[in-house]
mmCIF file of C-alpha atoms and ligand atoms in Angstrom:
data_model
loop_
_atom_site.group_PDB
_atom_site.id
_atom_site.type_symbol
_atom_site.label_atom_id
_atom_site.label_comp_id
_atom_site.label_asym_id
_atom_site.label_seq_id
_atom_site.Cartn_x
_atom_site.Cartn_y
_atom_site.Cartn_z
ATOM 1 C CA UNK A 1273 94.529 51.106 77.648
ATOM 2 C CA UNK A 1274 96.689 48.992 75.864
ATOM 3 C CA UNK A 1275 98.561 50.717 72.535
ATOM 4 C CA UNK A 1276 98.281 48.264 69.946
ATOM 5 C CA UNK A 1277 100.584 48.057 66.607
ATOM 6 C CA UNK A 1278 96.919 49.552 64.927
ATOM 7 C CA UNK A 1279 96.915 52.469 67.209
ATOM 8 C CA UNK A 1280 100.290 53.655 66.599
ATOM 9 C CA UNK A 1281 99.537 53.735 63.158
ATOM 10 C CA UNK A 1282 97.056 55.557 63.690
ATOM 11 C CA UNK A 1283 99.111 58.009 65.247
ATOM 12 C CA UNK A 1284 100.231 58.759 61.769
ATOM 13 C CA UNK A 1285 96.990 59.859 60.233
ATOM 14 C CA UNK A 1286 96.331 62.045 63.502
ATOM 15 C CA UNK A 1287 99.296 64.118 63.150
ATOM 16 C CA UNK A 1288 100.308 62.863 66.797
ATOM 17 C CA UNK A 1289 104.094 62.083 67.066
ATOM 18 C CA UNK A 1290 104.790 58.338 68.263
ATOM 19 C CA UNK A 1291 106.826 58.492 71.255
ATOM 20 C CA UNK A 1292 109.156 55.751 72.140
ATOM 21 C CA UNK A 1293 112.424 54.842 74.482
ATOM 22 C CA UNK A 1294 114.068 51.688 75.061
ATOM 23 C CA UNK A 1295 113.965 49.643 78.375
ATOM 24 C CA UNK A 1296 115.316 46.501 79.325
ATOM 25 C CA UNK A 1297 113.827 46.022 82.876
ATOM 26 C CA UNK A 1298 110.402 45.722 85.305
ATOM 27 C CA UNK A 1299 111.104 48.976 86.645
ATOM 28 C CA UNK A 1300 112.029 51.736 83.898
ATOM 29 C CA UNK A 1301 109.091 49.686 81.454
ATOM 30 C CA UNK A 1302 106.867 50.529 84.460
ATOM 31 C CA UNK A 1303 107.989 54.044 85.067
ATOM 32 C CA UNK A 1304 107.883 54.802 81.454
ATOM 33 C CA UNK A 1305 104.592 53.413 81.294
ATOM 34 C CA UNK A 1306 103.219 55.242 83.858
ATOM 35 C CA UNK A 1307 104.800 58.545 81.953
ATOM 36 C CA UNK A 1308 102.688 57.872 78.882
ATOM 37 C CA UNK A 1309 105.252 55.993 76.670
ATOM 38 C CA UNK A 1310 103.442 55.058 73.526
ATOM 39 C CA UNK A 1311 106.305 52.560 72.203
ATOM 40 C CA UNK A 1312 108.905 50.357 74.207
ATOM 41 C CA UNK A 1313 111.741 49.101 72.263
ATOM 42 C CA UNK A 1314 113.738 46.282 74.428
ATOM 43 C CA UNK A 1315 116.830 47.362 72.350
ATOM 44 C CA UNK A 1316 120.181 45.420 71.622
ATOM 45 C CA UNK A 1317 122.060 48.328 72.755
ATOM 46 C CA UNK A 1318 121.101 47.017 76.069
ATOM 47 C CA UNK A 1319 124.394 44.890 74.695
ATOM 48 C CA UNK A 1320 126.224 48.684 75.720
ATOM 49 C CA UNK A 1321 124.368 50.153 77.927
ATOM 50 C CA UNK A 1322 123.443 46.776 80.011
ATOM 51 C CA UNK A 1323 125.778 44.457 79.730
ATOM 52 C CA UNK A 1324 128.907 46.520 78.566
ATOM 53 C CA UNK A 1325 129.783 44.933 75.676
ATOM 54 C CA UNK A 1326 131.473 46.841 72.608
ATOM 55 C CA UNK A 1327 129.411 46.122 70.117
ATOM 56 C CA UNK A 1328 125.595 45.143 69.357
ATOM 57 C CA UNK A 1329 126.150 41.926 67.494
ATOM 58 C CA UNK A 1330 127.463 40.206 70.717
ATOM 59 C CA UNK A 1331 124.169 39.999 72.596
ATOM 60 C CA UNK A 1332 121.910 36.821 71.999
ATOM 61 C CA UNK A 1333 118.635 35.747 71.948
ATOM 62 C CA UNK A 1334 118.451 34.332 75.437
ATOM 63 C CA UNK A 1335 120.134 37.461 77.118
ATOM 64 C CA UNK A 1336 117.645 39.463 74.869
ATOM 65 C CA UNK A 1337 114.461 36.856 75.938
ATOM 66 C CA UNK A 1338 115.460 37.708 79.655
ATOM 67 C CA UNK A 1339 115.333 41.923 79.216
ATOM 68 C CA UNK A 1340 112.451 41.089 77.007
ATOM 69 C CA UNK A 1341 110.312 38.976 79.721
ATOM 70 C CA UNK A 1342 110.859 41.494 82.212
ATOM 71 C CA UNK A 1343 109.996 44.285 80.118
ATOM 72 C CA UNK A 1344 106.376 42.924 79.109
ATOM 73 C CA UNK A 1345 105.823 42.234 83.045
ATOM 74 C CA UNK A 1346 106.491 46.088 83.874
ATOM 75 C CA UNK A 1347 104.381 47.966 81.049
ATOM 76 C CA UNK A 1348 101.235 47.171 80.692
ATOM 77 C CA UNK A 1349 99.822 49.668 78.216
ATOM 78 C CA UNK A 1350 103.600 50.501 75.531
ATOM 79 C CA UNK A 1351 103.508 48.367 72.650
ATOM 80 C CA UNK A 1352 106.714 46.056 73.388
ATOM 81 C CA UNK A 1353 108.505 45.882 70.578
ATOM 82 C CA UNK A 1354 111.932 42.625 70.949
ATOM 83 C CA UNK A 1355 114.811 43.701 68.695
ATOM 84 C CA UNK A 1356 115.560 40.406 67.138
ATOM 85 C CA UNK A 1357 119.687 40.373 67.768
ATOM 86 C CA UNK A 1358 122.153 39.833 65.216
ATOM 87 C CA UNK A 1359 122.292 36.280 63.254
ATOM 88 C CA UNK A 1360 118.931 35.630 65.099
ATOM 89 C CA UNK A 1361 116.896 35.988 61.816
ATOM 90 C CA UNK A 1362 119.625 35.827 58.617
ATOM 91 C CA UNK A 1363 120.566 32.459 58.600
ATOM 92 C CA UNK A 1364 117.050 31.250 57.257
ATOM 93 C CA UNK A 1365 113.293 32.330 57.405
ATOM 94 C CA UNK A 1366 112.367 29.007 59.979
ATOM 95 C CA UNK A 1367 115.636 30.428 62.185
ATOM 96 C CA UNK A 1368 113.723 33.807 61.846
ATOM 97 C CA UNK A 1369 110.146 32.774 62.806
ATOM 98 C CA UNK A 1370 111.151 30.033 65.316
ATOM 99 C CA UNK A 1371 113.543 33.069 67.489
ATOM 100 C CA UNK A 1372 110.962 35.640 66.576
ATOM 101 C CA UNK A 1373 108.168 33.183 67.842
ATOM 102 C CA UNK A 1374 110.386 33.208 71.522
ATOM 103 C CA UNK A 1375 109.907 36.545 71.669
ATOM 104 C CA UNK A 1376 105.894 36.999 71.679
ATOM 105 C CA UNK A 1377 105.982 34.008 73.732
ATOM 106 C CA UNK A 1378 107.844 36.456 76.655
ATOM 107 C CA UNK A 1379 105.439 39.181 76.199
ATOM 108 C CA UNK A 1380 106.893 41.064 73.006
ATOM 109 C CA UNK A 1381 104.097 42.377 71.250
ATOM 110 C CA UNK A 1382 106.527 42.402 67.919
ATOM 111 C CA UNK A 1383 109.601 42.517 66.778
ATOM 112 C CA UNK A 1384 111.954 44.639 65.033
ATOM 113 C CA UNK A 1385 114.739 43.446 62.087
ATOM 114 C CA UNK A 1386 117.531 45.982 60.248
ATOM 115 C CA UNK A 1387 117.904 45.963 56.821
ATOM 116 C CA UNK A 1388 115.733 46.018 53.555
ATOM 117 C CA UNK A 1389 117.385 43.186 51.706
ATOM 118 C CA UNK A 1390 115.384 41.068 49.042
ATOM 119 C CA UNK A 1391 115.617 38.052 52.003
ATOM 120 C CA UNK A 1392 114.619 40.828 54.946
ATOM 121 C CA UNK A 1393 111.639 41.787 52.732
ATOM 122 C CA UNK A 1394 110.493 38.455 52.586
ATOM 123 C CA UNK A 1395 111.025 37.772 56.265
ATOM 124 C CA UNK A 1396 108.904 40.549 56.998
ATOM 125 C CA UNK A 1397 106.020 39.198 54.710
ATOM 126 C CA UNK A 1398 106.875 35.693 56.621
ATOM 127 C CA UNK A 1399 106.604 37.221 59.830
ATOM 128 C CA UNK A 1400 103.630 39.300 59.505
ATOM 129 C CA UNK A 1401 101.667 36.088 57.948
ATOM 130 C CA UNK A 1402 102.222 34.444 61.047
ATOM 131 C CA UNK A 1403 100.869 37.034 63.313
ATOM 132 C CA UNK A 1404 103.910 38.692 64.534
ATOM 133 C CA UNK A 1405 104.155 42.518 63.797
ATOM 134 C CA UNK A 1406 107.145 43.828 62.766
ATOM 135 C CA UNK A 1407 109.028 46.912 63.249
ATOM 136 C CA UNK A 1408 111.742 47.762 60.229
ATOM 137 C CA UNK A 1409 114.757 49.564 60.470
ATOM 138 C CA UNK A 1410 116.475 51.514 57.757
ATOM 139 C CA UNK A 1411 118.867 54.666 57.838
ATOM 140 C CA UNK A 1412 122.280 53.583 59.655
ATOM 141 C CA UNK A 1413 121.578 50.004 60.922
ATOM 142 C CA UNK A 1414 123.943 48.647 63.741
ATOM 143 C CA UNK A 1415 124.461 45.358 62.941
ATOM 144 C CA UNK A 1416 125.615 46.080 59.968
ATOM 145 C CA UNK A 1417 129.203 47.788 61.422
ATOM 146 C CA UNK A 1418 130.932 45.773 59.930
ATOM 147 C CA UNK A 1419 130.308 46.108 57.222
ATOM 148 C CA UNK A 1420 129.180 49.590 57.092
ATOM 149 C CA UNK A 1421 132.931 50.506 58.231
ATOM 150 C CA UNK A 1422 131.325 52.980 61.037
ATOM 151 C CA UNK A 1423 128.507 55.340 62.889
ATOM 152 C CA UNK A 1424 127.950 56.688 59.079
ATOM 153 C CA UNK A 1425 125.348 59.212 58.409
ATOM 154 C CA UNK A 1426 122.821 57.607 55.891
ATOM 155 C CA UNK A 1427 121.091 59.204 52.904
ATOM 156 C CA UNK A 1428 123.460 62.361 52.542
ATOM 157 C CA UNK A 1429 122.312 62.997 48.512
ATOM 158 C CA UNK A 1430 118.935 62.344 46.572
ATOM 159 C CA UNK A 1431 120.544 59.130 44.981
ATOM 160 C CA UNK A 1432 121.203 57.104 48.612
ATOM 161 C CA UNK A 1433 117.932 58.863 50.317
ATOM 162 C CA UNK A 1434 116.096 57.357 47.261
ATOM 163 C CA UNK A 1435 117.335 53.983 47.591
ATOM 164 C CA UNK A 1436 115.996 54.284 51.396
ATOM 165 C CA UNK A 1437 112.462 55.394 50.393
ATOM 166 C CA UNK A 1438 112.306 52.292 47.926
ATOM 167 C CA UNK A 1439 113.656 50.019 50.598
ATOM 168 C CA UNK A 1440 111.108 51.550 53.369
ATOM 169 C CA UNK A 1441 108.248 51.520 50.229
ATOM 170 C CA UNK A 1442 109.158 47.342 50.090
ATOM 171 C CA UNK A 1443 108.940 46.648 53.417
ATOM 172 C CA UNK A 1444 105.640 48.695 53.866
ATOM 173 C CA UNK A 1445 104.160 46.544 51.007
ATOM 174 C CA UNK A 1446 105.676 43.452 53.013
ATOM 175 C CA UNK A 1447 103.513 44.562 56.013
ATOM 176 C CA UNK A 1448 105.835 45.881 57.954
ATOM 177 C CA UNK A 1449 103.862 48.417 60.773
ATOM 178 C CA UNK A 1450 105.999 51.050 61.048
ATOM 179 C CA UNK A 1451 110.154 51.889 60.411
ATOM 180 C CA UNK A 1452 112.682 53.159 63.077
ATOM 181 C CA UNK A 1453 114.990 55.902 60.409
ATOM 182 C CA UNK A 1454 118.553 56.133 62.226
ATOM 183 C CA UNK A 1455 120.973 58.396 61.326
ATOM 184 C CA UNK A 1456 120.128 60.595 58.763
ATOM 185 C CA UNK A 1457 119.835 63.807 57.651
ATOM 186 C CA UNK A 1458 116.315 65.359 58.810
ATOM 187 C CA UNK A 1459 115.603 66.239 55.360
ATOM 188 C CA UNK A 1460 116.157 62.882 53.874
ATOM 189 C CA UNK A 1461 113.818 61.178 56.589
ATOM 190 C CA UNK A 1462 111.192 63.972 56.211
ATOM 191 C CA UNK A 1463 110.929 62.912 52.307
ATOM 192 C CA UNK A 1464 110.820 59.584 53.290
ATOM 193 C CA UNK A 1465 108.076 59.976 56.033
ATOM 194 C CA UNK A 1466 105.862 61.977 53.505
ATOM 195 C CA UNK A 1467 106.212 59.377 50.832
ATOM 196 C CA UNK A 1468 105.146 56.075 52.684
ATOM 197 C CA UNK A 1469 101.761 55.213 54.755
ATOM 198 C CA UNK A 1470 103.869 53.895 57.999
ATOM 199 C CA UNK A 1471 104.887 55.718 60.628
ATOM 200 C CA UNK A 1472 108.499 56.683 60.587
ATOM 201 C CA UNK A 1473 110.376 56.572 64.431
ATOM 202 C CA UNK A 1474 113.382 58.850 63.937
ATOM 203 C CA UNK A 1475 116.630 58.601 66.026
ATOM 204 C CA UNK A 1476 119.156 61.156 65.269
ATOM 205 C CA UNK A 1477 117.150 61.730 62.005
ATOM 206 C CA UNK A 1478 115.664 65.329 62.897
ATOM 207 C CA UNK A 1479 112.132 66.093 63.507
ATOM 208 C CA UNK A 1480 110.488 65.224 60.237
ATOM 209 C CA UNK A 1481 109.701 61.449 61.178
ATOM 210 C CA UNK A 1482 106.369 60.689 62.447
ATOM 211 C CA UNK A 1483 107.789 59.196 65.887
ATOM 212 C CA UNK A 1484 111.019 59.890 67.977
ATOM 213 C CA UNK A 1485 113.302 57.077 69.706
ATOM 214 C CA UNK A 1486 115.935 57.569 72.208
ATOM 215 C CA UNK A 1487 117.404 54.873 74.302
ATOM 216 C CA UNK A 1488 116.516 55.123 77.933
ATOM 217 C CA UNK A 1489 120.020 55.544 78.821
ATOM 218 C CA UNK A 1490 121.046 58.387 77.154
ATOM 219 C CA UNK A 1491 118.129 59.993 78.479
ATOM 220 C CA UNK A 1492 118.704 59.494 82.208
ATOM 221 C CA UNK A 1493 122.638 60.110 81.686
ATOM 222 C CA UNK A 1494 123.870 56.358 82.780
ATOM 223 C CA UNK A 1495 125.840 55.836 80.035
ATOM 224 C CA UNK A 1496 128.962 57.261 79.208
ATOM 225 C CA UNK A 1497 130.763 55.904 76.721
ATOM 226 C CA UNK A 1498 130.031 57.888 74.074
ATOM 227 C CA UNK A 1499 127.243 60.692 73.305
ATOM 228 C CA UNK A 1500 126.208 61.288 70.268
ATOM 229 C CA UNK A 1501 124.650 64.998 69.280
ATOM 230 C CA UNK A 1502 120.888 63.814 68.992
ATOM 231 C CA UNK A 1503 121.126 61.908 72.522
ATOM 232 C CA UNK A 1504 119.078 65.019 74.590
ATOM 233 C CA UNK A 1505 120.392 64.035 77.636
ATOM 234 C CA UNK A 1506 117.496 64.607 80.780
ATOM 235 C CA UNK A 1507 119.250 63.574 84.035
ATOM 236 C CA UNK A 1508 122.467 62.879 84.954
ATOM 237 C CA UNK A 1509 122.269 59.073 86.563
ATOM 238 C CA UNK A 1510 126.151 59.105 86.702
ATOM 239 C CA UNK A 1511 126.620 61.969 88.734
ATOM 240 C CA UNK A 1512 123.144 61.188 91.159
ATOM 241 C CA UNK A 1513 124.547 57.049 91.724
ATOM 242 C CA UNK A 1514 128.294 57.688 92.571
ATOM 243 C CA UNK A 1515 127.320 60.432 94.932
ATOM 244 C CA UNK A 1516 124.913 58.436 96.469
ATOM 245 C CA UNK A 1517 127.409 55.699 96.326
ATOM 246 C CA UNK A 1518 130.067 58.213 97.932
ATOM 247 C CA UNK A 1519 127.729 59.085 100.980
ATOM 248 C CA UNK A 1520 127.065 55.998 101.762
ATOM 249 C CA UNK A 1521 130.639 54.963 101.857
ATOM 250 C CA UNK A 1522 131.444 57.636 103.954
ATOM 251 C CA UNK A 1523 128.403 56.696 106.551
ATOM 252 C CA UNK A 1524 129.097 53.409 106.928
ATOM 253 C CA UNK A 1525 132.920 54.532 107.272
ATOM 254 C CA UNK A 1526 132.325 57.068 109.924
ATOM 255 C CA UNK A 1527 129.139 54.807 111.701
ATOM 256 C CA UNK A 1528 126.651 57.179 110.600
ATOM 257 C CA UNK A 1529 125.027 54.709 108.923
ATOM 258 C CA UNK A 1530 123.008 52.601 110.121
ATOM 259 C CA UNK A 1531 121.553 54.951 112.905
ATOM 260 C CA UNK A 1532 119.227 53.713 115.402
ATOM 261 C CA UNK A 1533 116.110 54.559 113.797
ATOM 262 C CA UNK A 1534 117.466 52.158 110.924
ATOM 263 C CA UNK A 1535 117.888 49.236 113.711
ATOM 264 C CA UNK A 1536 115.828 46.784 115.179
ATOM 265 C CA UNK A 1537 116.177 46.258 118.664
ATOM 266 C CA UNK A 1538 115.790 43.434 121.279
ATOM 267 C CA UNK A 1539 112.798 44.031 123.862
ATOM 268 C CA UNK A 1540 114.239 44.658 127.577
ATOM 269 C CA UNK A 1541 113.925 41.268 129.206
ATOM 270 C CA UNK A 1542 115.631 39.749 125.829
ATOM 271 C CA UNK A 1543 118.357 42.389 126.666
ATOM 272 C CA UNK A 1544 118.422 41.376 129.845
ATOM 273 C CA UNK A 1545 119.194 37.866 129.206
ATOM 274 C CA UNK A 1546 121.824 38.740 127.098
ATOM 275 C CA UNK A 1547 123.985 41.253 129.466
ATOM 276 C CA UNK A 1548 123.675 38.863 131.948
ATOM 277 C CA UNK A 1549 125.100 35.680 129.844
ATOM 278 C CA UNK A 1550 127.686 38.285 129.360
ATOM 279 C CA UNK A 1551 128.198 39.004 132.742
ATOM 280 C CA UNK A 1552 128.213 35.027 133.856
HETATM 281 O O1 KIV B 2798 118.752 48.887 70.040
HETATM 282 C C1 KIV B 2798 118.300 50.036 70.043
HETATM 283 O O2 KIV B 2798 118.271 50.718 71.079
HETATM 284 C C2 KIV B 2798 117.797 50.580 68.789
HETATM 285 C C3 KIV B 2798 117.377 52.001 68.787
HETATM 286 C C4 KIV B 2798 118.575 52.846 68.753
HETATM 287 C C5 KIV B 2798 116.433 52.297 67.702
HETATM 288 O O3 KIV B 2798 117.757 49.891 67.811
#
């Protein structure tokens, strides 16, 4: 059956964790689907871990429409959640609606912005008047690099994990549905989880949030990059794809490969014909 934004919620109030991974394609939605995913995030780190750029802020909308699309065809029962990319939704709240509006139309079932900004607040109200659930984000937020100056833990003292709380306490009351926590200390988002109503979705923020995230490619091993601590890695897709990749080189190197179960074949008259055009 379908999860729906209500249902996760729900989650919250049933003491049952929230699980979630990112996916940017038919298949893995599918196969996570199939696993029991509750939550699919199509993530902008498919700007790493797909397209192999450095940085999250250099995706767009239409490479993010295209993951997007072919995530909502794969799982049929994950809420889909589009990560709006950056500039998609600062430059004005009609930019916001009219890019997040793009992204239900491919099959997102909301959307997810960074930040807890006076203008993000009112987005969110914006965006959740017009039907289209969002998904917050507070704790380290990646577009933000820049400006940030780095992969900076968030909320180390009572002072900044505070100013988080208030921030995630606004955007509740803007109608957000729920807040992915990145980067923190696990007692800082376990204080914030027990002093809102929304479910929290933690990412290298312990295991007091209500929900855990990881992105899909960190879990299966096929990215290497970099690794941070939290990223439990499952499988190593490296290691399994250029060995795979290595055997089949050598097969096709030595003729093992293809072998004549792996061929089709001519019938004997059509053979026939052909040795004897050969022999003519
Ligand atoms: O883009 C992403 O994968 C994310 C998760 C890390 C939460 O925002």
């Amino acid at each position: 059956m379908k999860k729906t934004v209500k249902k996760i919620q729900k989650y919250k109030s049933e003491n049952k964790k929230i699980t979630a991974l990112t996916a940017y394609d038919f298949y893995t939605a599918k196969y996570l689907d199939i696993a029991g995913i509750d939550l699919i995030l199509v993530g902008d780190s498919a700007a790493n871990v797909i397209l192999g750029y450095d940085s999250t802020t250099r995706i767009t909308v239409d490479e993010m429409l295209i993951f997007t699309s072919a995530v909502s065809r794969g799982a049929k029962e994950a809420l889909i959640v589009a990560d709006m990319p950056f500039m998609s939704y600062n430059v004005s709240i009609e930019q916001a609606l009219c890019n997040a509006g793009k992204f239900i139309a491919k099959g997102a079932d909301a959307v997810k912005i960074e930040g807890g900004s006076g203008y993000i607040i009112e987005l969110v109200k914006r965006l959740t008047e017009s039907g289209i659930p969002v998904l917050a984000h507070l704790g380290f937020t990646p577009q933000y690099i820049n400006t940030i100056g780095g992969n900076f833990i968030q909320g180390k003292d009572f002072d900044t994990a505070l100013k988080i709380l208030e921030a995630a306490k606004s955007l509740e009351r803007a109608g957000a549905f729920g807040i992915v926590l990145e980067l923190m200390p696990k007692e800082a988002s376990k204080f914030i989880s027990e002093n809102i109503s929304m479910p929290t979705i933690g990412i290298g923020a312990g295991n007091g949030c209500d929900g855990q995230i990881l992105v899909v490619n960190d879990l299966i091993g096929k990215f290497d990059e970099f690794s941070p601590k939290f990223a439990r890695k499952y499988f190593d897709s490296k290691a399994m794809i250029t060995d795979c990749a290595a055997k089949y080189i050598n097969d096709v190197r030595t003729g093992a490969f293809p072998s004549e179960e792996e061929s089709f074949k001519l019938s004997d008259e059509e053979l026939k014909k052909l040795e004897n055009y050969k022999q003519s």
